[in-house]
């Protein structure tokens, strides 16, 4: 058997440039990567770039290679499908079950695990319509990551950044490992604390340690890949698709272990 095939869908957002790094990381993990960008995505990153990084032809049009029926074949041969970045428009069309381009048709035909990494302005993410669309896709078994918080297009900052490529790749790999197995953490809320704490001695000095938090981040990623709604309470700044509460004092970390979290999400049993 060959390497597992991952379809990387790219939609038309400024974060499309980060998809190049995602393709590279998936390739370095030994996966067969096929990129399916939308027409809008190609305004940000050219077809040749995706072809060079993936080592495969880039598929953009349902009318190319019609004899191979690409709008069905791509979905059938996928072991996982990830869409990064996923715009607000993509989320809305996915909920509607649209099939008006190659990426949407592939989304409809695949039975493989689906990972979606949204990226948009904060106001668009917070909009009730977008939140309803995300909830619907999660109910259907898709793994929809929360966007990270940080610098957005232009001078804007806030929640809406595409999660870092390594975070997305980790979730895809976990979904591949669990494909066909029940998402046994679906409906559960998981809180993970991670990172070295800093205990203030006075307004200037503190006692701390060099803990990186990597083990906690790995556990949080595994839980997310198994369908859980994960809250990461981190002593270190970190950008990824997990709900992040940043705090550096051990007493605060301990107290926040019991904070209420939003309604559970993730893949229900039966879908990785």
XYZ file of C-alpha atoms in Angstrom:
272
model
C 0.000 0.000 0.000
C 1.116 3.546 -0.751
C 1.293 6.475 1.604
C -2.027 7.797 2.948
C -3.444 10.497 0.708
C -4.421 13.859 2.158
C -6.383 16.371 0.113
C -5.478 19.931 1.103
C -8.228 22.370 0.173
C -7.205 26.029 0.079
C -9.746 28.835 -0.060
C -9.323 32.509 -0.892
C -7.968 34.166 2.229
C -4.710 35.947 3.033
C -3.731 32.962 5.210
C -3.391 30.884 2.034
C 0.350 31.529 2.165
C 0.512 29.474 5.381
C -0.984 26.520 3.510
C 2.364 26.141 1.755
C 3.986 25.310 5.088
C 1.135 22.926 5.917
C 1.700 21.054 2.643
C 5.410 20.825 3.425
C 4.816 19.464 6.930
C 2.335 16.854 5.699
C 4.821 15.759 3.021
C 7.587 15.519 5.619
C 5.288 13.212 7.594
C 5.349 10.769 4.694
C 1.907 11.552 3.291
C 0.798 11.774 -0.322
C -0.535 15.339 -0.589
C -2.842 16.647 -3.299
C -3.791 20.328 -3.274
C -7.218 21.495 -4.422
C -7.322 25.313 -4.330
C -10.315 27.437 -5.196
C -10.044 30.022 -7.959
C -9.867 32.749 -5.311
C -7.033 30.974 -3.498
C -4.894 31.171 -6.625
C -4.987 34.972 -6.311
C -2.821 34.540 -3.192
C -0.609 31.528 -4.025
C 0.148 30.252 -7.516
C -0.571 26.766 -8.782
C 3.121 26.125 -9.476
C 3.999 26.671 -5.798
C 1.519 24.071 -4.604
C 2.639 21.608 -7.293
C 6.309 21.991 -6.351
C 5.671 21.584 -2.610
C 3.251 18.650 -2.919
C 5.023 16.809 -5.715
C 1.633 16.249 -7.370
C -0.443 18.006 -10.007
C -2.742 20.672 -8.611
C -6.458 20.176 -9.275
C -8.524 23.297 -9.783
C -11.286 22.588 -12.261
C -14.068 20.003 -12.591
C -13.662 20.270 -16.378
C -10.020 19.145 -16.437
C -9.405 15.417 -17.073
C -13.151 14.852 -17.293
C -12.642 11.206 -18.260
C -11.200 10.612 -14.759
C -14.270 12.183 -13.093
C -12.093 14.223 -10.694
C -14.985 15.637 -8.664
C -15.718 12.095 -7.461
C -12.355 10.396 -7.737
C -10.474 12.810 -5.493
C -12.918 12.313 -2.650
C -12.928 8.552 -3.033
C -9.141 8.249 -2.906
C -8.667 10.564 0.080
C -7.663 9.176 3.463
C -8.190 12.622 4.984
C -9.263 16.049 3.788
C -8.142 19.311 5.362
C -9.286 22.789 4.367
C -6.859 25.515 5.451
C -7.600 28.332 5.399
C -11.370 27.985 5.456
C -13.125 31.298 4.860
C -16.547 32.282 6.201
C -17.892 31.820 2.694
C -16.548 28.267 2.553
C -18.169 27.393 5.892
C -21.526 28.680 4.665
C -21.303 26.756 1.393
C -20.227 23.582 3.177
C -23.301 23.751 5.408
C -25.506 24.177 2.340
C -23.911 21.170 0.621
C -22.935 23.207 -2.419
C -20.983 21.480 -5.198
C -20.227 24.393 -7.497
C -16.455 23.877 -7.630
C -13.990 21.013 -7.342
C -13.248 21.501 -3.654
C -16.915 21.544 -2.653
C -17.615 18.441 -4.778
C -14.688 16.645 -3.143
C -16.021 17.600 0.275
C -19.376 16.018 -0.594
C -17.972 12.776 -1.979
C -15.341 11.875 0.608
C -16.025 9.593 3.554
C -12.600 10.327 5.054
C -12.027 12.462 8.166
C -12.416 16.178 7.466
C -10.414 18.848 9.304
C -11.296 22.521 8.837
C -9.058 25.410 9.922
C -11.026 28.677 9.721
C -9.389 32.048 9.118
C -11.235 35.364 8.912
C -11.676 38.695 10.654
C -12.873 38.594 14.242
C -16.245 40.129 13.447
C -16.908 37.472 10.799
C -15.935 34.657 13.176
C -18.118 36.039 15.965
C -21.121 36.537 13.685
C -24.086 34.382 14.682
C -24.350 32.926 11.168
C -20.735 31.747 11.203
C -21.067 30.271 14.691
C -24.211 28.410 13.595
C -22.387 27.087 10.515
C -19.452 25.878 12.637
C -21.818 24.138 15.050
C -23.604 22.420 12.164
C -20.379 21.159 10.594
C -19.205 19.812 13.946
C -22.522 18.047 14.422
C -21.967 16.384 11.037
C -18.668 14.949 12.229
C -16.145 17.420 10.856
C -13.279 18.569 13.062
C -13.457 22.369 13.027
C -10.573 24.026 14.840
C -10.992 27.344 16.579
C -8.933 30.118 14.972
C -5.943 31.514 16.812
C -5.686 35.033 18.210
C -3.179 37.531 16.830
C -2.412 39.816 13.916
C -4.931 39.691 11.073
C -5.022 41.420 7.690
C -3.936 45.049 7.745
C -3.738 46.598 11.189
C -6.392 44.358 12.753
C -5.652 41.972 15.613
C -7.949 39.515 17.341
C -9.367 36.038 17.037
C -9.400 34.830 13.455
C -5.853 33.778 12.537
C -5.483 30.406 10.884
C -3.997 27.955 13.421
C -0.317 27.313 12.892
C 0.509 24.701 10.202
C 2.126 22.332 12.716
C -1.012 22.338 14.845
C -3.179 21.544 11.828
C -0.790 18.826 10.661
C -0.848 17.215 14.119
C -4.663 17.084 14.099
C -4.682 15.614 10.572
C -2.196 12.909 11.584
C -4.261 12.058 14.653
C -7.424 11.877 12.522
C -5.644 9.520 10.121
C -4.560 7.269 12.974
C -8.101 7.094 14.321
C -9.975 6.815 11.017
C -12.585 4.103 11.340
C -12.418 4.145 15.126
C -15.052 5.930 17.198
C -14.272 9.470 18.312
C -14.409 8.362 21.929
C -13.911 11.881 23.320
C -16.804 13.396 21.361
C -19.109 15.335 23.666
C -16.430 15.604 26.340
C -14.719 18.747 27.631
C -11.008 18.408 28.318
C -8.869 20.950 30.181
C -5.077 20.653 29.904
C -2.556 22.798 31.792
C 0.902 23.241 30.300
C 4.087 25.265 30.556
C 6.386 26.594 33.261
C 4.867 28.873 35.853
C 6.206 32.167 37.225
C 5.665 32.953 40.901
C 6.145 36.680 41.622
C 8.514 37.625 44.428
C 8.030 41.367 43.986
C 6.997 43.657 41.098
C 10.254 42.880 39.241
C 11.447 39.363 40.134
C 9.854 35.941 39.935
C 10.666 32.273 40.512
C 10.126 30.191 37.395
C 11.204 27.149 35.447
C 12.011 26.313 31.843
C 9.142 23.900 31.185
C 8.184 24.171 27.510
C 4.694 22.735 27.935
C 5.207 20.491 24.891
C 3.835 17.395 26.619
C 0.679 19.241 27.608
C 0.285 20.646 24.089
C 0.659 17.142 22.653
C -1.999 15.785 25.008
C -4.326 18.654 24.093
C -3.832 17.953 20.385
C -4.528 14.252 20.853
C -7.738 15.008 22.732
C -8.867 17.404 19.999
C -8.156 14.771 17.354
C -10.389 12.348 19.253
C -13.330 14.750 19.136
C -13.078 16.609 22.447
C -13.639 20.297 23.074
C -10.242 21.259 24.499
C -9.339 24.200 26.722
C -5.585 24.688 26.999
C -4.521 26.618 30.102
C -0.993 27.629 29.169
C 1.731 29.486 30.997
C 3.341 30.199 27.618
C 1.957 32.171 24.694
C 0.846 29.822 21.961
C -1.118 30.113 18.705
C -3.156 27.107 17.664
C -6.693 25.900 17.220
C -7.371 25.161 20.883
C -9.288 27.379 23.271
C -6.459 29.134 25.102
C -6.410 30.645 28.577
C -3.024 32.210 29.279
C -1.852 32.385 32.883
C 1.592 32.056 34.460
C 0.842 31.550 38.171
C 0.400 28.011 39.498
C -2.495 29.049 41.740
C -4.318 30.457 38.709
C -3.612 27.384 36.622
C -5.028 25.194 39.362
C -8.128 27.364 39.775
C -8.811 27.461 36.065
C -8.905 23.703 35.741
C -12.545 23.895 36.767
C -13.620 26.849 34.605
C -16.800 26.236 32.571
C -16.106 25.697 28.887
C -18.342 26.253 25.840
C -20.660 23.466 24.623
C -18.723 20.399 23.460
C -17.835 20.013 19.809
C -15.860 17.745 17.540
C -16.617 14.568 15.690
C -19.434 12.386 17.017
C -18.911 8.625 17.417
C -18.315 6.881 14.116
C -16.230 9.566 12.436
C -12.559 10.311 13.025
